[in-house]
Tab-separated table of C-alpha atoms and ligand atoms in Angstrom:
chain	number	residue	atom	x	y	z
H	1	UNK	CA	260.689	-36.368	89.949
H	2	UNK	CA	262.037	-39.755	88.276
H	3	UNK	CA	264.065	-41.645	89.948
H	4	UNK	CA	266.500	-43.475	87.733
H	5	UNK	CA	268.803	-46.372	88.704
H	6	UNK	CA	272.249	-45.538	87.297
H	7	UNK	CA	275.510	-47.599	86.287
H	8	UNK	CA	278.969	-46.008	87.325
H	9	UNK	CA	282.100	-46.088	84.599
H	10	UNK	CA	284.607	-49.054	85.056
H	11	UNK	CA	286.666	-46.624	86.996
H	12	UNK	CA	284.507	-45.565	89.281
H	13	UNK	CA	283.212	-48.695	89.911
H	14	UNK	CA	287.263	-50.403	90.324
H	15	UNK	CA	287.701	-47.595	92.815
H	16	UNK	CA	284.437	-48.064	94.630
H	17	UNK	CA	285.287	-51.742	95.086
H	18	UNK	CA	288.917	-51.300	95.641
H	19	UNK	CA	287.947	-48.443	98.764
H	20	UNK	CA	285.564	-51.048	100.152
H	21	UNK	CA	287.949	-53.387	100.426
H	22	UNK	CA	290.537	-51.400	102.098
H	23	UNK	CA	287.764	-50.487	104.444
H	24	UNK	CA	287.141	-53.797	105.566
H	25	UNK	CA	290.354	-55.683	105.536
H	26	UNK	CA	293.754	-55.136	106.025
H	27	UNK	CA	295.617	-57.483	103.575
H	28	UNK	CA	297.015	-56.454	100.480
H	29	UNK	CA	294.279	-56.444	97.435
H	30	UNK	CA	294.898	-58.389	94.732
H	31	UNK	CA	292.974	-57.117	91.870
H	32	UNK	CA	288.819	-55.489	90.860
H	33	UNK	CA	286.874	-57.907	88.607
H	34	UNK	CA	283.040	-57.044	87.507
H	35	UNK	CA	280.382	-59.293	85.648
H	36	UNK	CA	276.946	-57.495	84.823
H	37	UNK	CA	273.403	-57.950	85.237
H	38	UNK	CA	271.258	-58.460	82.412
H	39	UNK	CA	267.587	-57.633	80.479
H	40	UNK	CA	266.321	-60.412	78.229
H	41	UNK	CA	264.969	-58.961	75.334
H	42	UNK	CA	262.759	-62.068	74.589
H	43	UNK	CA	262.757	-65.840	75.326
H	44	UNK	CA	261.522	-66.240	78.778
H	45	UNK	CA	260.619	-69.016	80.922
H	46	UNK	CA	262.281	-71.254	78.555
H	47	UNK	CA	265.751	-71.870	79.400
H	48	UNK	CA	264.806	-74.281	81.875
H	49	UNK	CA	263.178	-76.132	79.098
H	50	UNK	CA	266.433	-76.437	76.588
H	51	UNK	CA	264.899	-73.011	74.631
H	52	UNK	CA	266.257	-70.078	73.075
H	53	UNK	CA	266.505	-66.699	74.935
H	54	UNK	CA	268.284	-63.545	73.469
H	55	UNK	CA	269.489	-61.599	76.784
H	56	UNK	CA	271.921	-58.510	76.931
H	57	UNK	CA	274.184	-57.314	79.326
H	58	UNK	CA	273.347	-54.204	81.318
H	59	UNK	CA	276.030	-51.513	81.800
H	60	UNK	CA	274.877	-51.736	85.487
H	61	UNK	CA	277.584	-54.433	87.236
H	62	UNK	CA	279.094	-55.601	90.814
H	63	UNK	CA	282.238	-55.736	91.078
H	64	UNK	CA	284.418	-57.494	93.469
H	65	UNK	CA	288.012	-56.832	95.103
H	66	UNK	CA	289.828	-59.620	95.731
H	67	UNK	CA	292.466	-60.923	97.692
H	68	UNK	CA	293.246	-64.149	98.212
H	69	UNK	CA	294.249	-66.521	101.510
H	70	UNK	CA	296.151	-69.598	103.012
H	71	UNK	CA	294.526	-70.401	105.525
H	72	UNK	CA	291.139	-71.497	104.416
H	73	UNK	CA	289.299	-68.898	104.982
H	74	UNK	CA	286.591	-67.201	103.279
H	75	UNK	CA	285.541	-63.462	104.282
H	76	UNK	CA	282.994	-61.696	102.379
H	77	UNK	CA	281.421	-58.396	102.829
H	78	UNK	CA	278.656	-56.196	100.945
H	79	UNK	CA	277.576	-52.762	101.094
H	80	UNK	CA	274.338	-54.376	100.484
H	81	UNK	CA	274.394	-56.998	103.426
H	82	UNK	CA	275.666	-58.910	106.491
H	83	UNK	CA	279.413	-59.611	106.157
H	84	UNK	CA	280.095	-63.477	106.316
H	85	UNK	CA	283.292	-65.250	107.253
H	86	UNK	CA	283.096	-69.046	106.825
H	87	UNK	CA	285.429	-71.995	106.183
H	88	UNK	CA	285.592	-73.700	102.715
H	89	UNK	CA	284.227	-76.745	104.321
H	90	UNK	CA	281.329	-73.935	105.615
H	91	UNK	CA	279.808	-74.144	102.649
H	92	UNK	CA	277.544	-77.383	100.646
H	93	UNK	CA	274.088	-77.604	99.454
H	94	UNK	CA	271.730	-75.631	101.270
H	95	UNK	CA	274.546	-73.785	103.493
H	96	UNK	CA	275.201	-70.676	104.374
H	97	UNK	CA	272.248	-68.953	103.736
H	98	UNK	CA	271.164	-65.460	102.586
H	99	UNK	CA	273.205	-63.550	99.963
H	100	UNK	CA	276.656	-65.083	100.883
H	101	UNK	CA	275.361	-68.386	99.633
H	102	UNK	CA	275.377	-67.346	95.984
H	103	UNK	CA	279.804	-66.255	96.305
H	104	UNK	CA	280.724	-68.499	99.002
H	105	UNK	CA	278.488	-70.997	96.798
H	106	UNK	CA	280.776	-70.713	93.293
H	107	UNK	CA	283.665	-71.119	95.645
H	108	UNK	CA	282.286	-74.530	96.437
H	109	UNK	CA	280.940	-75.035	93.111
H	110	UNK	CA	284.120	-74.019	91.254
H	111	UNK	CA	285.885	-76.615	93.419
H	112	UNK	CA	283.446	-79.670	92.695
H	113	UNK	CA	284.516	-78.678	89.114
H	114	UNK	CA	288.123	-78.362	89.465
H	115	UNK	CA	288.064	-75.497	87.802
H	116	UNK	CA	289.860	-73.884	91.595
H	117	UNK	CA	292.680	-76.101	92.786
H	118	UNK	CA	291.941	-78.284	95.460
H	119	UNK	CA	294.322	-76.671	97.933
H	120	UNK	CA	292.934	-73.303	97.289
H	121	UNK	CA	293.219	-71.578	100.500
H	122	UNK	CA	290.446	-69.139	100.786
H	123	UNK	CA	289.794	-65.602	99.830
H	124	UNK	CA	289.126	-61.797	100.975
H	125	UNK	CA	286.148	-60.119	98.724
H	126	UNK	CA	284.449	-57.133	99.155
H	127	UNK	CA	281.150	-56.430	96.589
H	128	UNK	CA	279.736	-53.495	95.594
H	129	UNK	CA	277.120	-53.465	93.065
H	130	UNK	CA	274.827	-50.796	90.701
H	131	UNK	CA	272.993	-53.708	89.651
H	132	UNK	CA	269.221	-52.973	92.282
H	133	UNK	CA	268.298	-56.192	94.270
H	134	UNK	CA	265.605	-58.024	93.653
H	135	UNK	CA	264.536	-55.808	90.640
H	136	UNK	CA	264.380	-59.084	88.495
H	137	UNK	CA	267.956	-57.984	86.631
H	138	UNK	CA	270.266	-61.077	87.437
H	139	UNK	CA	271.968	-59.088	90.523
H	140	UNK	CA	272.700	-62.633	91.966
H	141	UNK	CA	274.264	-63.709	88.599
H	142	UNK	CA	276.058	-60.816	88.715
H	143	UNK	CA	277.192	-61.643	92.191
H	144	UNK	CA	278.250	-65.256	91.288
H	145	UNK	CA	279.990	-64.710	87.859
H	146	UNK	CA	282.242	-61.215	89.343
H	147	UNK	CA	283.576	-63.873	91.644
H	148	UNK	CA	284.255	-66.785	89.675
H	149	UNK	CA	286.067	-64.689	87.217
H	150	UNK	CA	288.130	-63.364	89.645
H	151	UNK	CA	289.055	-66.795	90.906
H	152	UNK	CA	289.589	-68.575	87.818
H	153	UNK	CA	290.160	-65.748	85.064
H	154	UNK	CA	291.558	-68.640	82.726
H	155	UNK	CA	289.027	-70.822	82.869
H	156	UNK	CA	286.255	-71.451	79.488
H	157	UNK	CA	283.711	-69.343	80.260
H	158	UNK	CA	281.102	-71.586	79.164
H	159	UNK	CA	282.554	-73.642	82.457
H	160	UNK	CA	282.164	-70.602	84.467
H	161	UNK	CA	278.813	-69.861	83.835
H	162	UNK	CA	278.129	-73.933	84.374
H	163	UNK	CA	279.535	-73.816	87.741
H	164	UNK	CA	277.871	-70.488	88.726
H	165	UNK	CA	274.254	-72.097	88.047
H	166	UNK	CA	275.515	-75.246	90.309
H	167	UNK	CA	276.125	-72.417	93.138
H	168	UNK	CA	272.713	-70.613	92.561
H	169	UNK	CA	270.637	-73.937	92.527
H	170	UNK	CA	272.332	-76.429	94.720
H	171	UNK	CA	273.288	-74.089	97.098
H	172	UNK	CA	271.154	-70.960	97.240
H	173	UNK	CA	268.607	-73.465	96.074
H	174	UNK	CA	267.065	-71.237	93.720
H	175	UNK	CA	266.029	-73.353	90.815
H	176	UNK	CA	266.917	-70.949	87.898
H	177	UNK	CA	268.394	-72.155	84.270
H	178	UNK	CA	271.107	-70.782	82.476
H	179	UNK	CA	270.583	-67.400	80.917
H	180	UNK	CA	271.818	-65.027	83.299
H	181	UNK	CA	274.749	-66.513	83.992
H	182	UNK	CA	275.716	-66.966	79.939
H	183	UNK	CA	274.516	-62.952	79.708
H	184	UNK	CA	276.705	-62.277	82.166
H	185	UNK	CA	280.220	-64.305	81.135
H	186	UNK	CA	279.375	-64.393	77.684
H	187	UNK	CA	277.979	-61.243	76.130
H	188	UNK	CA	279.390	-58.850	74.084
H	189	UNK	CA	279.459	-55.192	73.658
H	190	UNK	CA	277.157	-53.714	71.424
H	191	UNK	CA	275.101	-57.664	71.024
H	192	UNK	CA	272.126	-59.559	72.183
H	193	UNK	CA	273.087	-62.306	73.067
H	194	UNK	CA	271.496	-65.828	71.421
H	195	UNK	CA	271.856	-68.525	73.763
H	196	UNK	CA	270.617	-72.006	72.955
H	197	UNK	CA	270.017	-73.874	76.276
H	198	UNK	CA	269.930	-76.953	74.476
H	199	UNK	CA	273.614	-77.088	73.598
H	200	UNK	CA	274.856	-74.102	75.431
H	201	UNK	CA	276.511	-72.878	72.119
H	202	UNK	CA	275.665	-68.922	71.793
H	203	UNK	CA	275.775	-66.182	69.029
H	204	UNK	CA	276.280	-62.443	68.896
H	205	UNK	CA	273.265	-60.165	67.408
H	206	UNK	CA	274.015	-57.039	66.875
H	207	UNK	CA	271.181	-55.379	69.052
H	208	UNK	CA	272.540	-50.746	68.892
H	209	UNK	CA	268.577	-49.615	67.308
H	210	UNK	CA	269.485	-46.403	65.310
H	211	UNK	CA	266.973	-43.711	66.681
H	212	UNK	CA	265.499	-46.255	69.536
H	213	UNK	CA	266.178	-46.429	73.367
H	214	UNK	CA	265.830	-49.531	75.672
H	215	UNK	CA	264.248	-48.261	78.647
H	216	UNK	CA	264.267	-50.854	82.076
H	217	UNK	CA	261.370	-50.235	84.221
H	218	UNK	CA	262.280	-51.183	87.610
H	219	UNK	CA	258.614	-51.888	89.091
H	220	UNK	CA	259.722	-51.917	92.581
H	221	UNK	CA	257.623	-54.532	93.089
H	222	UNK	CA	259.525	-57.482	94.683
H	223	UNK	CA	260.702	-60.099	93.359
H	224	UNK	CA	262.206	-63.246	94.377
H	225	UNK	CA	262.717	-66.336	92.743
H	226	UNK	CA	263.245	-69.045	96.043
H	227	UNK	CA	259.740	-67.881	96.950
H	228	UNK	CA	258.448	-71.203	95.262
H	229	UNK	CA	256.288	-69.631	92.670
H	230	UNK	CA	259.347	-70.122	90.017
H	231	UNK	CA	260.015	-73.355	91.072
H	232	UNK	CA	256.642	-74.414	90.577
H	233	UNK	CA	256.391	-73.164	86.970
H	234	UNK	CA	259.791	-75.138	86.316
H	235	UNK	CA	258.253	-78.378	87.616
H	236	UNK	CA	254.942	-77.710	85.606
H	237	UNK	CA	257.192	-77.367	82.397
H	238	UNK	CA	258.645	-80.640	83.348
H	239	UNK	CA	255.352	-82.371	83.765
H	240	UNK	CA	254.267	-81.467	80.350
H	241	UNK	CA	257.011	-82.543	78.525
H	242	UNK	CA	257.215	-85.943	80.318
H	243	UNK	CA	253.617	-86.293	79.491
H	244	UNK	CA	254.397	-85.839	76.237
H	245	UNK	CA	257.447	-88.227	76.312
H	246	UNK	CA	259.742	-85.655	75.366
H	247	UNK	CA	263.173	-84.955	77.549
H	248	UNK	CA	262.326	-80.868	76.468
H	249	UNK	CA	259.630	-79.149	75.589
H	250	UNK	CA	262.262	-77.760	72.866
H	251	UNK	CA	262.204	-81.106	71.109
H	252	UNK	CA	258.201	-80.016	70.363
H	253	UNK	CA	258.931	-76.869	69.140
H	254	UNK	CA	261.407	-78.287	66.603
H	255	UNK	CA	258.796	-79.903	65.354
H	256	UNK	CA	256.496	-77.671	63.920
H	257	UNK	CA	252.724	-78.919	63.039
H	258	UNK	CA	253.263	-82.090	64.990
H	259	UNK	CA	254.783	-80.423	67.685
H	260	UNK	CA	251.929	-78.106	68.832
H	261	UNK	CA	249.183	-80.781	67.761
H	262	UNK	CA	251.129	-82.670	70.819
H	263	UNK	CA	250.877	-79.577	73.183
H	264	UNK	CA	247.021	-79.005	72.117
H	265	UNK	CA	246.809	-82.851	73.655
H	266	UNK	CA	247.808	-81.570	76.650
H	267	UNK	CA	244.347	-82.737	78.861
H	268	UNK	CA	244.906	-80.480	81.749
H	269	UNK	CA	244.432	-76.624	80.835
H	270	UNK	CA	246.707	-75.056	83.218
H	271	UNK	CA	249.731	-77.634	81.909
H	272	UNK	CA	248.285	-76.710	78.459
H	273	UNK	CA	248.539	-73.172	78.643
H	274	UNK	CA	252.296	-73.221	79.887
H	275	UNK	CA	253.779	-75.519	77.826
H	276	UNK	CA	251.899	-73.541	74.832
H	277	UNK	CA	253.996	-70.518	76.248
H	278	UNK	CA	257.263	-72.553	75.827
H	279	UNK	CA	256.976	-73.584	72.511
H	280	UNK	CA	254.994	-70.131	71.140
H	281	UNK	CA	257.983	-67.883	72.781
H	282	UNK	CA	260.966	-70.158	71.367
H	283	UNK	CA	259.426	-69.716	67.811
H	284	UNK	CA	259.301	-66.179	69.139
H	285	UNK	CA	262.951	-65.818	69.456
H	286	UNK	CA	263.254	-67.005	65.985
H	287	UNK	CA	261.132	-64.389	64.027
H	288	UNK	CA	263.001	-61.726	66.474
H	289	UNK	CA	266.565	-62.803	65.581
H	290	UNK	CA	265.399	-62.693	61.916
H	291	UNK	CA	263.623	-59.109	62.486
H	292	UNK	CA	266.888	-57.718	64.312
H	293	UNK	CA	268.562	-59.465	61.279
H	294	UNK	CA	266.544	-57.172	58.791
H	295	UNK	CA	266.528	-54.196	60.486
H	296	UNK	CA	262.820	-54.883	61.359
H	297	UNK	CA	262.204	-53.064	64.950
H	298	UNK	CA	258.319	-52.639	64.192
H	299	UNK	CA	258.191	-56.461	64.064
H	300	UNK	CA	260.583	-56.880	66.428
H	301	UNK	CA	258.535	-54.899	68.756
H	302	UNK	CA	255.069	-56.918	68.218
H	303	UNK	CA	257.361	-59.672	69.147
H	304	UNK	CA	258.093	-58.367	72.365
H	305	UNK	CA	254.703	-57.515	73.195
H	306	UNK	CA	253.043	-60.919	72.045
H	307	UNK	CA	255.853	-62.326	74.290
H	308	UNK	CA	254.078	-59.982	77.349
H	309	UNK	CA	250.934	-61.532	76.798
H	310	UNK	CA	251.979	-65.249	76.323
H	311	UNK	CA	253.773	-64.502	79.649
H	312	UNK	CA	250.988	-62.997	81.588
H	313	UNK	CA	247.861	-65.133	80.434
H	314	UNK	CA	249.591	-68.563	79.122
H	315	UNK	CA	252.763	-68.204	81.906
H	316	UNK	CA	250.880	-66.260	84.862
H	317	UNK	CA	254.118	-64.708	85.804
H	318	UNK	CA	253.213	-61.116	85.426
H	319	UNK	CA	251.047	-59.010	88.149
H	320	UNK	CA	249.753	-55.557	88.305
H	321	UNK	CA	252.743	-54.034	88.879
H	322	UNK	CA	254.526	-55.306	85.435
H	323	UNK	CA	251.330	-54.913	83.490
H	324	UNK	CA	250.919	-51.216	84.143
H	325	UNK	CA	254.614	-50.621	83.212
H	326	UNK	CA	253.728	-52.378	80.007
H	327	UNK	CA	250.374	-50.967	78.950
H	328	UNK	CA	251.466	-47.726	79.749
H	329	UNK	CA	254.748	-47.820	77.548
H	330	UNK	CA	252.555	-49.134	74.815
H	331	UNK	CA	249.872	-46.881	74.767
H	332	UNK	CA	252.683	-43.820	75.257
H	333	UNK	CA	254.299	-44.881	71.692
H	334	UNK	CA	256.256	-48.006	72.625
H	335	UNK	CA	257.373	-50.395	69.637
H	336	UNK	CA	256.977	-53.126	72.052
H	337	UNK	CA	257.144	-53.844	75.578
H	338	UNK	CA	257.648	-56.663	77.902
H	339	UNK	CA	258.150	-58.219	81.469
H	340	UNK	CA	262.019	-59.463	81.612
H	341	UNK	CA	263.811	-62.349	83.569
H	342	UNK	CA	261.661	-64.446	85.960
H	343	UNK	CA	258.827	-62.221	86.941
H	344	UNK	CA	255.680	-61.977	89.674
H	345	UNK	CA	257.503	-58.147	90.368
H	346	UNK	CA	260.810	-57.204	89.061
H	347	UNK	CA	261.931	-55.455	85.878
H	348	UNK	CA	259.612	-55.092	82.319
H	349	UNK	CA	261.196	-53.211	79.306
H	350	UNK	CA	260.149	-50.916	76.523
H	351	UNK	CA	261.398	-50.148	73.069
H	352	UNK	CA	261.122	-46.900	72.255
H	353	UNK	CA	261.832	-43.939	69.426
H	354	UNK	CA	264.683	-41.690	71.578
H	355	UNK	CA	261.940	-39.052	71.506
H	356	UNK	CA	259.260	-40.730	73.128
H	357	UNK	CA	261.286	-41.926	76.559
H	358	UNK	CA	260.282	-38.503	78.649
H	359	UNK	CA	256.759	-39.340	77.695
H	360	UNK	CA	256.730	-43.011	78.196
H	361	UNK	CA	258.109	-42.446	81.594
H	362	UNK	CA	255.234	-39.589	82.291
H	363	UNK	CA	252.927	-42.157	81.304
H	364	UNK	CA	254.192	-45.200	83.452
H	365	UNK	CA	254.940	-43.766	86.559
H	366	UNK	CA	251.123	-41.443	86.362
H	367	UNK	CA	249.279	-44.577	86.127
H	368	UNK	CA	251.509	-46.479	88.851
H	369	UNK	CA	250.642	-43.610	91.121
H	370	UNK	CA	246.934	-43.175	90.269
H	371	UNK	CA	246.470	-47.222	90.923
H	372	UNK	CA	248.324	-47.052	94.163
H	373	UNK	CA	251.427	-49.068	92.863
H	374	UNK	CA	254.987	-48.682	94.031
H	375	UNK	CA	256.567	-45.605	92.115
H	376	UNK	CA	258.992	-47.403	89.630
H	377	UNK	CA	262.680	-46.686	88.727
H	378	UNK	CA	264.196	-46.229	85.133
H	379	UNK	CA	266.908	-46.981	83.379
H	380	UNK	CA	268.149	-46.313	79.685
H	381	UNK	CA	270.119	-49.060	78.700
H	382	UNK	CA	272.508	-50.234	75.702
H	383	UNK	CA	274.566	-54.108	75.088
H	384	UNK	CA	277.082	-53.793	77.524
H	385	UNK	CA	280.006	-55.698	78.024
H	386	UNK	CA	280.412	-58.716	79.784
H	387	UNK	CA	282.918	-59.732	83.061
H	388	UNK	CA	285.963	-58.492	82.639
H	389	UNK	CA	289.028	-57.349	85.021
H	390	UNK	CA	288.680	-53.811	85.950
H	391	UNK	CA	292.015	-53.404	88.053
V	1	GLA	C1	265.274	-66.048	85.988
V	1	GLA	C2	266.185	-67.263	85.920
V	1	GLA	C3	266.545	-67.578	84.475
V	1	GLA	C4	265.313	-67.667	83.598
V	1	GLA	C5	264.405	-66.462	83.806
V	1	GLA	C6	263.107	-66.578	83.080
V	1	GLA	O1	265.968	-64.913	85.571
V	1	GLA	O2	267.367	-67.026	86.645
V	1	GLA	O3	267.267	-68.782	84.439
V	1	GLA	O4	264.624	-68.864	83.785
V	1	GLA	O5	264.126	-66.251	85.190
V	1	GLA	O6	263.325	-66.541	81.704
């Protein structure tokens, strides 16, 4: 039988929230806000580097009831973990730890900002979430950004999403860039998302394939990004491009000729072959605006692909798990297909004609079995819409 991961309506998901917090607390609720997780179509491993990435927002989402406090006080409770109750001053780099340090993280980071008043006096928040953990599809963005909308619904999104990647890396100390976050706060409906890391300014796509489905593979194979193996990529990106006395990599792939005659200097292979990923998957992101552009899903689709391989040989951030999902998809009729977001486990996706989704799935989860591999989850997925107020 598949198993399939599945969103709930804004509704359900208000009332889901709005129950757990009654549940768990007895003051008066003040109001449901949700922020989504997210599949990058292409442009990965690059945000980190100023690059281009082209995310959209999943109809999956956490919401979050919220009430707020006076007296300093922050309480925080899951139906996916430990409650925590802390005090603003609780919370800094490296503290608390575990999933409560990615909320009780913007709280701080929203404060460093200004973007909360200083005298804010704590909150009541209860999560619940259709976004799966640890299946590589931004749950923790989706986490961070729920929350930070709820506390500051006024403030520039752009802001938001700054101060939500100051909670995830100097608190949770995961060393992601910026994508998720944007996905998340700044989608819209029906749009890939463009997202230059560079200046931070995005762009809407329109990304609703006539006669195609997006199908999410969730591999089940675990994925975590404070494991070291992300950060490690990160500072091998930065290596190169101080090598090659550039503040980016980006810098070399505006550059055309001259900038991948620089990366072909590169005198140590393994630095070689990742910053060559950078610069090949930000050109990447080019051709497959311009193919969405035109209509163009065949190209689009070798696009995705070429990005797979780039990512698994160039990158090494694929593993068994991913590449089965992909292969299989492919050989089953795909148009393209892909790891998404950070990788070593997690999510891949597949573009595929409508018709071809029952068989794709046949094909992906037969192989997983026959090799031993977890049994993966699916998902069909459109551009959803970004964090908004539910109630
Ligand atoms: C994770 C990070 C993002 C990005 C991707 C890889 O999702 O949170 O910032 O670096 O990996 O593209």
């Amino acid at each position: 039988m598949t198993v399939w991961f599945d969103a709930l309506s804004d509704a359900e998901l208000a009332a889901a929230a709005a129950n757990s917090f009654r549940r768990e607390f007895d003051t008066e609720l003040g109001g449901v806000w949700a922020a989504p997780g997210r599949v990058n179509l292409i442009g990965e491993h690059v945000d980190y580097a100023d690059g281009l990435c082209l995310p959209i927002a999943l109809p999956h989402s956490t919401a979050v009831a919220v009430s707020p406090r006076t007296d300093g006080l922050i309480r925080l409770r899951s139906t996916d973990g430990d409650p925590w109750d802390g005090r603003l001053d609780d919370v800094g780099p490296g503290r608390p730890a575990g999933w409560a340090a990615y909320p009780a993280g913007v709280i701080w980071a929203l404060r460093e900002k200004g973007l909360i008043a200083d005298d804010f006096g704590g909150v009541d928040a209860a999560f619940v979430s259709t976004v799966p953990i640890g299946a590589g599809l931004s749950s923790s963005a989706a986490l961070e950004c729920s929350l930070a909308l709820a506390l500051a619904p006024d403030a520039d999104r752009t802001e938001l999403a700054a101060a939500c990647v100051r909670a995830e890396n100097d608190v949770a100390l995961a060393p992601t860039g910026g994508m998720d976050q944007a996905a998340s706060l700044r989608s819209s409906e029906g749009d890939a998302l463009l997202l230059d890391s560079e200046s931070t300014a995005v762009s809407h796509v329109p990304f609703a394939p006539e006669g195609l489905s997006l199908l999410v593979i969730d591999t089940r194979a675990p994925h975590r990004l404070v494991d070291g193996r992300y950060a490690k990529r990160r500072a091998a990106v930065e290596r190169a491009a101080r090598q090659l006395g550039v503040g980016s990599l980006r810098q070399l792939a505006d550059r055309g000729r001259d900038g991948t005659d620089a990366v072909r200097s590169l005198k140590d292979d393994v630095l070689r072959r990742r910053a060559w990923h950078v610069i090949s998957e930000i050109a990447r992101v080019r051709l497959a605006v311009r193919a969405l552009e035109s209509d163009d899903f065949a190209e689009f689709g070798r696009l995705l692909y070429a990005s797979h391989m780039s990512l698994a040989r160039d990158f090494e951030v694929s593993c068994p798990e991913l590449d089965n999902a992909v292969e299989s998809a492919m050989i089953a009729g795909a148009l393209g297909a892909r790891m998404t977001g950070g990788g070593f486990g997690g999510s891949a996706i597949a573009l595929l004609p409508d018709g071809g989704v029952d068989d794709a799935i046949a094909a992906v989860r037969g192989r997983a079995v026959e090799r031993g591999l977890p049994e993966p989850a699916f998902a069909t997925v459109s551009a959803s819409a970004p964090a908004r107020r539910l109630a």
